């Protein structure tokens, strides 16, 4: 289905969606000129099963500590248990890719030198300094054993998967880092999808292309506690997270109930979602159905993809945007419970004709209101769909602005993962989007609104790593904005670890408050806009 004409799109939205009062930014796809020639693949010539159709994400991190954000792309492989014999010609031809940011919108392929080409059929990736040595390490989620690469600090990595205890043999798709027990080091929650049967089940509607998720048994995801010394222990059962029938598509760790502890939200495919609330004693309690976080707007089961967490409506509470195979969900907190405002916000009309995967909440025009990007594409066929760019008008509604956002938005794509980063440190948020079977897109935000911004790089006390799980609140004029430091956010992907705030016309922020995961807080006053600040806790 083609995108609705602008006049019709306006008519579909309820009266009250204010027209933009300023020139909106456009995006330019600069992947080719930047030197990113990587080719995404699902390891076969034609889609034939759910493993191939799941696609991949993308990870943004500074692997060499040069102050510039680099990009890692997982990729499929020809795998006997997954792919057809007709695709055997791709055996040994595919790999993951790491691109180093050289500055000036140029990137170089350093995969082989860094030693991170990968071994298995990969899906998601995330990066964190798990050993607290000042170098960001890389975790790749795969069909089969996962791969943990320890950063050697010299531009290379060492595969420590087996020794670390993180070589989970199941089909893993995403990993969210958090300090769930507040002991000062980073633990990791691994989202596992389902038990694929290597293609034995063939009773399905032929036009669907291949069997869906309910044709296979679910499995449990896993929480791994960081024991120090480079070792992790599986504490899933002890932590109350054992869920044998789950079908996790992605998970996000964030403080959803504002008690200073990292909770877990897991988006499951073709079944209810899970909200695991951190109890503060090393355990979690599942409260998804109780709080309205388990199902879609009308109580139906949904095919949830990657959950994106952020304060969409400006009430200083975290909301959850979940793309789906139809309208998706926008879960916002009302009192102690959540309601799905996908329809009330206008997102249902914008997204309902698409199959959504990678969602990004970003203030792309720096007007203080988070906007929405979603990568779309058919789930069972290589059928392309329009990407979504929806502008938050500040009243709780979204307006489709994709038609005027640049050439990338004038074509259809078979999209999967997507993430955000300010690659050139100009205060305008850029995007990376991956295809199921094609080259990735590096979308440079051309800016042009004249709005102000502020970015905060929140660090632990020694300054060596990102303070994952910290909370930042910025007050500028009449607007109070809140963000959590959660780079792993959305479908199979990780974005810029710095928190970004659009400030609109405000040239200064009257106040900035940071709450670290250990409970310490720091307040800054009269902070000038249009800068990137590294923030450490004050000395005790």
Coordinates of C-alpha atoms in Angstrom, one line a residue:
X1 CA 0.0 0.0 0.0
X2 CA 1.3 3.4 -0.9
X3 CA 1.6 6.2 1.6
X4 CA -1.6 8.3 1.8
X5 CA -1.4 11.7 0.1
X6 CA -0.7 14.6 2.4
X7 CA -4.3 15.9 2.2
X8 CA -5.7 12.5 3.0
X9 CA -3.2 12.0 5.8
X10 CA -4.2 15.3 7.4
X11 CA -7.9 14.3 7.1
X12 CA -7.2 11.0 8.8
X13 CA -5.8 12.8 11.8
X14 CA -8.2 14.4 14.2
X15 CA -8.5 18.2 14.3
X16 CA -5.9 19.6 16.8
X17 CA -2.8 18.2 15.2
X18 CA -0.9 21.5 14.9
X19 CA 1.0 22.2 11.7
X20 CA 4.7 22.7 12.1
X21 CA 5.6 26.4 12.7
X22 CA 9.2 26.0 11.6
X23 CA 11.2 24.4 8.8
X24 CA 11.5 20.8 9.7
X25 CA 14.7 18.8 9.2
X26 CA 15.3 16.4 6.4
X27 CA 17.5 13.3 6.3
X28 CA 20.1 12.4 3.7
X29 CA 21.2 8.8 3.2
X30 CA 25.0 9.1 3.2
X31 CA 25.9 5.4 3.7
X32 CA 27.5 5.0 0.3
X33 CA 29.5 8.3 0.3
X34 CA 30.6 7.5 3.9
X35 CA 32.1 4.2 2.8
X36 CA 29.6 1.8 4.3
X37 CA 29.3 -0.9 1.6
X38 CA 28.2 -3.7 3.9
X39 CA 25.6 -6.0 2.5
X40 CA 22.9 -7.4 4.8
X41 CA 21.8 -11.0 4.2
X42 CA 19.6 -13.7 5.8
X43 CA 22.0 -16.4 4.5
X44 CA 19.8 -17.7 1.6
X45 CA 18.4 -16.8 -1.8
X46 CA 14.8 -16.7 -0.8
X47 CA 12.9 -16.4 2.5
X48 CA 11.8 -19.8 3.8
X49 CA 11.5 -19.7 7.6
X50 CA 11.1 -17.6 10.7
X51 CA 14.8 -17.5 11.5
X52 CA 15.6 -15.9 8.1
X53 CA 12.7 -13.5 8.4
X54 CA 13.6 -12.1 11.9
X55 CA 16.3 -9.9 10.5
X56 CA 19.1 -8.1 12.4
X57 CA 19.7 -4.9 14.5
X58 CA 22.6 -2.5 14.6
X59 CA 24.9 -1.4 17.5
X60 CA 26.5 2.1 17.9
X61 CA 29.5 2.4 20.4
X62 CA 32.9 4.0 20.6
X63 CA 35.1 0.9 20.4
X64 CA 38.5 2.7 20.2
X65 CA 37.9 5.5 22.7
X66 CA 38.6 8.2 20.2
X67 CA 35.4 10.1 21.0
X68 CA 33.6 9.1 17.8
X69 CA 30.8 6.6 17.6
X70 CA 31.4 3.5 15.5
X71 CA 28.8 1.1 14.0
X72 CA 28.6 -2.7 14.2
X73 CA 26.3 -4.7 11.9
X74 CA 25.3 -8.3 12.8
X75 CA 24.6 -10.5 9.8
X76 CA 23.1 -13.8 8.8
X77 CA 25.1 -16.9 7.7
X78 CA 24.3 -19.8 5.5
X79 CA 23.6 -22.4 8.2
X80 CA 22.6 -26.0 7.5
X81 CA 19.9 -26.0 10.2
X82 CA 18.3 -22.9 8.9
X83 CA 18.9 -22.3 5.2
X84 CA 18.0 -24.2 2.0
X85 CA 20.6 -26.1 0.0
X86 CA 19.9 -23.7 -2.9
X87 CA 21.6 -20.9 -0.9
X88 CA 24.7 -22.9 -0.2
X89 CA 26.6 -20.6 -2.5
X90 CA 26.6 -18.1 0.3
X91 CA 28.3 -20.5 2.7
X92 CA 31.5 -18.9 4.0
X93 CA 30.7 -15.6 2.2
X94 CA 28.9 -13.7 4.9
X95 CA 30.2 -12.0 8.1
X96 CA 29.3 -9.3 10.6
X97 CA 31.0 -5.8 10.1
X98 CA 32.5 -3.1 12.3
X99 CA 32.9 0.3 10.8
X100 CA 35.2 2.9 12.4
X101 CA 34.1 6.5 12.4
X102 CA 37.0 8.5 10.9
X103 CA 35.2 11.8 11.3
X104 CA 33.8 14.0 8.6
X105 CA 31.1 11.4 7.7
X106 CA 33.6 8.8 6.6
X107 CA 33.8 5.3 7.9
X108 CA 36.3 2.4 7.3
X109 CA 35.7 -1.3 7.6
X110 CA 38.0 -2.6 10.5
X111 CA 36.2 -5.9 11.0
X112 CA 39.1 -8.2 10.3
X113 CA 41.7 -6.1 12.2
X114 CA 39.4 -5.9 15.2
X115 CA 38.6 -9.7 15.1
X116 CA 34.8 -9.3 15.3
X117 CA 33.6 -10.9 12.0
X118 CA 31.6 -13.4 14.1
X119 CA 30.9 -17.1 13.7
X120 CA 27.2 -17.7 13.8
X121 CA 23.9 -16.5 12.3
X122 CA 23.7 -13.2 14.2
X123 CA 20.7 -11.0 15.1
X124 CA 21.2 -8.4 17.8
X125 CA 24.2 -6.8 19.4
X126 CA 24.9 -4.6 22.4
X127 CA 28.0 -3.1 23.9
X128 CA 29.1 -2.3 27.5
X129 CA 32.2 -2.2 29.6
X130 CA 31.4 -5.3 31.6
X131 CA 34.9 -5.6 33.2
X132 CA 35.1 -1.9 34.0
X133 CA 38.5 -1.4 32.4
X134 CA 37.6 1.6 30.4
X135 CA 37.1 -0.2 27.0
X136 CA 33.6 -1.0 25.7
X137 CA 33.1 -4.7 25.0
X138 CA 30.8 -6.3 22.4
X139 CA 28.1 -8.9 22.8
X140 CA 26.6 -10.6 19.7
X141 CA 23.3 -12.5 19.9
X142 CA 23.0 -15.5 17.6
X143 CA 21.1 -18.6 16.5
X144 CA 23.3 -20.9 18.6
X145 CA 26.0 -19.9 21.0
X146 CA 26.2 -16.1 21.6
X147 CA 29.6 -14.4 21.2
X148 CA 31.2 -12.1 23.8
X149 CA 34.2 -10.1 22.6
X150 CA 36.4 -8.5 25.2
X151 CA 37.9 -5.2 24.1
X152 CA 41.7 -5.4 24.4
X153 CA 42.1 -1.6 24.3
X154 CA 44.3 -1.6 21.2
X155 CA 41.6 -1.7 18.5
X156 CA 41.2 -5.5 18.7
X157 CA 38.9 -7.9 20.6
X158 CA 39.3 -11.4 22.1
X159 CA 36.4 -13.9 22.0
X160 CA 35.7 -14.9 25.6
X161 CA 32.3 -16.4 25.0
X162 CA 32.8 -19.7 26.7
X163 CA 35.0 -18.5 29.5
X164 CA 32.6 -15.8 30.4
X165 CA 29.5 -18.0 30.8
X166 CA 27.6 -15.9 28.2
X167 CA 27.7 -18.4 25.3
X168 CA 23.9 -19.1 25.6
X169 CA 23.2 -22.0 23.2
X170 CA 19.6 -21.0 22.5
X171 CA 18.3 -18.6 19.8
X172 CA 19.0 -15.2 21.3
X173 CA 18.1 -11.9 19.7
X174 CA 18.8 -9.1 22.1
X175 CA 20.7 -8.3 25.3
X176 CA 20.0 -5.5 27.8
X177 CA 22.7 -4.4 30.2
X178 CA 21.7 -3.3 33.7
X179 CA 22.9 -3.4 37.3
X180 CA 19.9 -5.2 38.7
X181 CA 21.4 -5.9 42.2
X182 CA 23.1 -2.4 42.5
X183 CA 26.5 -4.0 43.3
X184 CA 28.3 -1.6 40.9
X185 CA 28.9 -3.9 38.0
X186 CA 26.9 -4.6 34.9
X187 CA 24.7 -7.7 34.5
X188 CA 22.9 -8.7 31.3
X189 CA 19.4 -9.9 30.4
X190 CA 19.4 -12.0 27.3
X191 CA 16.1 -12.2 25.3
X192 CA 15.6 -15.6 23.7
X193 CA 13.0 -16.1 21.0
X194 CA 11.8 -19.7 20.4
X195 CA 12.8 -23.3 19.7
X196 CA 13.1 -23.6 15.9
X197 CA 12.7 -27.1 14.6
X198 CA 15.1 -26.9 11.6
X199 CA 12.1 -26.7 9.2
X200 CA 10.3 -30.0 10.1
X201 CA 6.9 -28.4 10.7
X202 CA 5.4 -27.7 7.3
X203 CA 1.6 -27.5 8.0
X204 CA 0.9 -23.8 7.1
X205 CA -1.0 -21.6 4.7
X206 CA 1.3 -21.6 1.6
X207 CA 0.6 -17.9 0.8
X208 CA 2.1 -17.0 4.2
X209 CA 5.5 -18.1 3.0
X210 CA 6.4 -20.1 6.1
X211 CA 5.1 -21.1 9.6
X212 CA 4.6 -18.3 12.2
X213 CA 5.8 -18.2 15.8
X214 CA 3.0 -20.2 17.3
X215 CA 4.1 -23.2 15.3
X216 CA 7.1 -23.6 17.6
X217 CA 7.6 -23.9 21.4
X218 CA 8.6 -20.9 23.3
X219 CA 11.7 -20.7 25.6
X220 CA 12.9 -18.8 28.5
X221 CA 15.1 -15.7 28.4
X222 CA 18.0 -15.5 30.9
X223 CA 19.5 -13.1 33.4
X224 CA 23.2 -13.4 33.9
X225 CA 24.8 -11.9 37.1
X226 CA 28.2 -10.3 36.7
X227 CA 30.4 -12.2 39.3
X228 CA 33.6 -10.2 38.5
X229 CA 36.7 -11.5 37.0
X230 CA 35.1 -11.8 33.6
X231 CA 32.6 -14.4 34.7
X232 CA 28.7 -14.5 34.7
X233 CA 26.2 -16.8 36.4
X234 CA 22.7 -17.7 35.2
X235 CA 20.4 -16.4 38.0
X236 CA 17.2 -16.5 36.0
X237 CA 15.3 -18.8 38.3
X238 CA 16.6 -17.3 41.5
X239 CA 15.6 -13.8 40.3
X240 CA 12.1 -14.9 39.4
X241 CA 12.4 -14.5 35.7
X242 CA 11.9 -18.1 34.6
X243 CA 9.4 -18.0 31.7
X244 CA 9.6 -21.3 29.7
X245 CA 6.9 -20.4 27.2
X246 CA 8.2 -16.9 26.3
X247 CA 8.9 -15.7 22.7
X248 CA 11.0 -12.6 23.3
X249 CA 11.6 -10.4 20.4
X250 CA 13.5 -7.8 22.4
X251 CA 13.8 -6.5 26.0
X252 CA 14.6 -3.1 27.5
X253 CA 15.8 -2.3 31.1
X254 CA 14.5 0.9 32.5
X255 CA 13.1 2.3 35.8
X256 CA 9.5 2.2 34.8
X257 CA 8.0 2.7 38.2
X258 CA 10.4 5.5 39.3
X259 CA 11.8 3.7 42.4
X260 CA 15.4 3.9 41.4
X261 CA 15.7 0.3 40.3
X262 CA 16.0 -1.1 36.8
X263 CA 12.9 -3.1 35.7
X264 CA 12.6 -5.3 32.6
X265 CA 10.1 -5.1 29.9
X266 CA 10.0 -8.0 27.4
X267 CA 8.1 -7.8 24.1
X268 CA 6.9 -11.2 23.1
X269 CA 5.8 -12.4 19.7
X270 CA 2.2 -13.6 19.3
X271 CA 1.5 -13.6 23.0
X272 CA 1.3 -11.3 26.0
X273 CA 4.3 -9.2 26.9
X274 CA 6.0 -9.3 30.3
X275 CA 6.8 -6.6 32.8
X276 CA 9.2 -7.7 35.5
X277 CA 9.3 -5.2 38.3
X278 CA 12.6 -5.1 40.3
X279 CA 11.8 -5.8 44.0
X280 CA 15.2 -4.4 45.3
X281 CA 16.2 -7.7 46.9
X282 CA 17.7 -9.4 43.8
X283 CA 14.3 -10.6 42.5
X284 CA 11.6 -9.5 40.1
X285 CA 7.9 -9.8 40.1
X286 CA 5.9 -10.2 36.8
X287 CA 3.1 -7.5 36.8
X288 CA 2.4 -7.0 33.1
X289 CA -1.3 -8.1 33.1
X290 CA -2.0 -6.4 36.4
X291 CA -0.7 -3.0 35.2
X292 CA -2.1 -3.1 31.6
X293 CA 1.3 -3.8 30.0
X294 CA 0.7 -7.3 28.7
X295 CA -1.7 -6.9 25.7
X296 CA -2.7 -4.5 23.0
X297 CA -5.4 -1.7 23.0
X298 CA -8.4 -4.0 22.8
X299 CA -6.9 -6.8 25.0
X300 CA -5.8 -8.9 22.0
X301 CA -2.6 -10.8 21.8
X302 CA -0.1 -9.0 19.7
X303 CA 3.0 -9.7 17.6
X304 CA 5.2 -7.3 19.4
X305 CA 8.6 -6.3 18.0
X306 CA 11.2 -4.1 19.8
X307 CA 10.0 -1.9 22.8
X308 CA 11.2 1.7 22.7
X309 CA 11.1 3.5 26.1
X310 CA 10.9 7.3 26.6
X311 CA 8.7 10.0 27.9
X312 CA 6.4 10.6 24.9
X313 CA 3.8 12.8 26.5
X314 CA 6.0 15.0 28.7
X315 CA 4.6 13.9 32.1
X316 CA 8.1 12.8 33.4
X317 CA 7.0 9.2 33.3
X318 CA 8.4 6.6 30.9
X319 CA 6.1 5.3 28.1
X320 CA 6.6 2.3 25.9
X321 CA 6.2 2.3 22.1
X322 CA 5.9 -1.2 20.6
X323 CA 5.7 -1.7 16.8
X324 CA 3.5 -4.6 15.7
X325 CA 2.1 -6.3 12.6
X326 CA -0.8 -3.8 12.6
X327 CA -1.3 -0.7 14.8
X328 CA 1.3 -1.3 17.4
X329 CA 1.0 0.0 21.0
X330 CA 1.8 3.2 22.8
X331 CA 1.6 2.4 26.5
X332 CA 1.4 5.4 28.7
X333 CA 1.1 5.6 32.5
X334 CA -2.1 6.9 34.0
X335 CA -1.9 6.8 37.8
X336 CA -0.6 3.3 38.7
X337 CA -1.7 1.7 35.4
X338 CA -1.0 1.9 31.7
X339 CA -3.3 2.6 28.8
X340 CA -2.7 2.1 25.1
X341 CA -2.9 5.4 23.3
X342 CA -1.9 4.3 19.9
X343 CA -5.3 5.3 18.5
X344 CA -5.7 8.5 20.6
X345 CA -2.2 9.7 19.6
X346 CA -2.7 9.3 15.9
X347 CA -0.1 6.6 15.6
X348 CA -2.6 3.9 14.8
X349 CA -3.7 5.7 11.6
X350 CA -0.1 6.3 10.6
X351 CA 1.3 2.8 11.4
X352 CA -1.8 0.5 10.8
X353 CA -1.0 -0.3 7.2
X354 CA 2.6 -1.5 7.9
X355 CA 4.5 -4.2 9.7
X356 CA 6.7 -2.3 12.2
X357 CA 10.1 -3.5 13.6
X358 CA 12.7 -1.0 14.7
X359 CA 11.2 1.9 16.6
X360 CA 13.2 5.0 17.7
X361 CA 12.0 7.8 19.9
X362 CA 14.1 10.9 19.0
X363 CA 13.5 14.6 19.1
X364 CA 14.6 15.0 15.5
X365 CA 13.7 18.7 15.3
X366 CA 14.9 19.6 18.9
X367 CA 11.5 21.2 19.8
X368 CA 11.5 19.3 23.2
X369 CA 9.0 16.7 22.1
X370 CA 10.1 13.1 21.2
X371 CA 9.2 12.1 17.7
X372 CA 8.8 8.6 16.2
X373 CA 10.7 6.7 13.5
X374 CA 9.8 3.1 12.6
X375 CA 11.4 0.8 10.1
X376 CA 8.8 -1.3 8.3
X377 CA 8.8 -4.4 6.1
X378 CA 6.8 -7.5 5.4
X379 CA 7.4 -10.3 7.9
X380 CA 7.3 -13.3 5.5
X381 CA 8.2 -12.0 2.1
X382 CA 10.7 -9.5 0.6
X383 CA 7.9 -7.0 0.2
X384 CA 9.0 -3.4 0.9
X385 CA 7.0 -0.9 2.9
X386 CA 7.2 2.8 3.7
X387 CA 9.2 3.9 6.7
X388 CA 7.4 6.1 9.3
X389 CA 8.5 9.4 10.6
X390 CA 5.8 11.0 12.9
X391 CA 6.3 14.3 14.5
X392 CA 5.0 14.9 18.1
X393 CA 3.0 18.1 18.0
X394 CA 3.2 18.6 21.7
X395 CA -0.4 17.9 22.4
X396 CA -0.2 14.2 22.7
X397 CA -0.7 13.6 19.0
X398 CA 1.6 12.7 16.1
X399 CA 1.6 13.9 12.5
X400 CA 3.0 12.0 9.5
X401 CA 5.9 14.1 8.2
X402 CA 7.7 11.4 6.2
X403 CA 6.7 12.8 2.8
X404 CA 8.8 15.9 3.4
X405 CA 11.7 14.3 5.3
X406 CA 14.1 13.5 2.3
X407 CA 14.5 10.9 -0.5
X408 CA 14.9 7.9 1.8
X409 CA 11.3 8.4 2.9
X410 CA 10.0 8.5 -0.7
X411 CA 10.9 4.8 -1.3
X412 CA 9.8 1.5 0.3
X413 CA 12.2 -0.8 2.1
X414 CA 12.3 -4.2 3.8
X415 CA 13.4 -2.7 7.1
X416 CA 14.2 -4.4 10.4
X417 CA 16.5 -2.9 13.1
X418 CA 17.1 0.9 13.6
X419 CA 18.9 3.1 16.1
X420 CA 20.0 6.6 16.8
X421 CA 23.2 8.6 17.3
X422 CA 24.6 12.0 16.8
X423 CA 27.6 11.0 14.7
X424 CA 28.9 14.4 14.0
X425 CA 28.2 15.9 17.5
X426 CA 26.2 18.8 16.0
X427 CA 23.2 18.3 18.2
X428 CA 20.9 16.8 15.5
X429 CA 20.1 13.1 16.0
X430 CA 21.0 10.9 13.0
X431 CA 19.7 7.4 12.2
X432 CA 21.0 4.0 11.1
X433 CA 18.5 1.6 9.6
X434 CA 19.2 -2.0 8.4
X435 CA 17.5 -4.0 5.7
X436 CA 16.5 -7.7 5.8
X437 CA 18.5 -8.2 2.5
X438 CA 20.3 -5.1 1.3
X439 CA 22.6 -2.3 2.3
X440 CA 22.1 -0.3 5.5
X441 CA 21.1 3.3 5.5
X442 CA 23.0 6.0 7.4
X443 CA 20.6 8.9 7.6
X444 CA 22.2 12.3 8.4
X445 CA 19.9 14.8 10.1
X446 CA 20.3 18.0 8.1
X447 CA 18.9 20.1 11.0
X448 CA 18.0 23.7 10.2
X449 CA 15.4 24.5 12.8
X450 CA 17.6 26.8 14.8
X451 CA 16.5 25.0 18.0
X452 CA 18.9 24.5 20.9
X453 CA 19.9 21.2 22.4
X454 CA 21.9 19.6 25.2
X455 CA 23.7 16.2 25.4
X456 CA 25.0 14.6 28.5
X457 CA 27.5 11.8 28.7
X458 CA 26.8 10.4 32.2
X459 CA 29.7 8.4 33.6
X460 CA 30.4 6.3 36.7
X461 CA 32.5 7.8 39.5
X462 CA 35.9 6.8 37.9
X463 CA 34.7 8.2 34.6
X464 CA 35.6 5.0 32.8
X465 CA 32.2 3.8 31.6
X466 CA 28.7 4.9 30.9
X467 CA 26.4 5.0 33.9
X468 CA 23.8 2.7 32.4
X469 CA 20.5 3.1 34.3
X470 CA 21.2 6.7 35.5
X471 CA 18.3 9.1 35.2
X472 CA 18.6 12.7 33.9
X473 CA 16.0 15.4 34.3
X474 CA 16.4 18.7 32.5
X475 CA 14.4 21.9 33.2
X476 CA 14.4 24.6 30.5
X477 CA 11.8 27.3 30.5
X478 CA 8.4 25.7 31.1
X479 CA 9.5 22.2 29.9
X480 CA 10.7 19.4 32.2
X481 CA 12.2 16.5 30.3
X482 CA 13.3 13.1 31.7
X483 CA 15.5 10.4 30.1
X484 CA 17.1 7.2 31.4
X485 CA 20.6 6.2 30.2
X486 CA 19.4 3.1 28.2
X487 CA 21.3 2.7 25.0
X488 CA 19.8 -0.8 24.3
X489 CA 16.3 0.4 23.3
X490 CA 14.2 -0.9 20.4
X491 CA 14.5 -3.9 18.1
X492 CA 17.7 -5.8 18.4
X493 CA 19.7 -2.6 18.5
X494 CA 21.8 -0.2 20.6
X495 CA 22.0 3.6 20.1
X496 CA 24.0 6.6 21.3
X497 CA 24.8 6.1 25.0
X498 CA 24.6 9.8 25.6
X499 CA 21.2 11.3 26.5
X500 CA 20.0 14.0 24.2
X501 CA 17.5 16.8 24.9
X502 CA 16.0 19.2 22.4
X503 CA 15.5 22.6 24.2
X504 CA 13.5 24.5 21.6
X505 CA 14.0 28.2 21.9
X506 CA 15.7 28.0 25.3
X507 CA 19.4 29.0 25.2
X508 CA 20.0 27.6 28.7
X509 CA 18.7 24.9 31.0
X510 CA 17.8 26.3 34.5
X511 CA 18.5 22.9 36.0
X512 CA 19.9 19.5 35.3
X513 CA 19.6 16.7 37.8
X514 CA 21.3 13.3 37.5
X515 CA 20.4 10.3 39.6
X516 CA 23.0 7.5 39.4
X517 CA 22.0 3.8 39.7
X518 CA 23.5 3.7 43.3
X519 CA 21.1 6.5 44.3
X520 CA 23.6 9.4 44.4
X521 CA 22.4 12.6 42.8
X522 CA 24.0 15.7 41.4
X523 CA 22.3 19.0 40.4
X524 CA 23.7 21.6 37.9
X525 CA 22.3 25.1 37.5
X526 CA 22.2 27.5 34.6
X527 CA 23.7 25.2 32.0
X528 CA 24.3 26.7 28.5
X529 CA 22.7 24.9 25.6
X530 CA 24.3 23.5 22.4
X531 CA 27.1 21.5 24.1
X532 CA 28.0 18.0 25.1
X533 CA 28.9 17.6 28.8
X534 CA 30.6 14.6 30.5
X535 CA 29.0 14.3 33.9
X536 CA 30.5 12.4 36.9
X537 CA 29.1 12.1 40.4
X538 CA 30.4 14.7 42.9
X539 CA 33.1 13.4 45.2
X540 CA 31.8 12.1 48.5

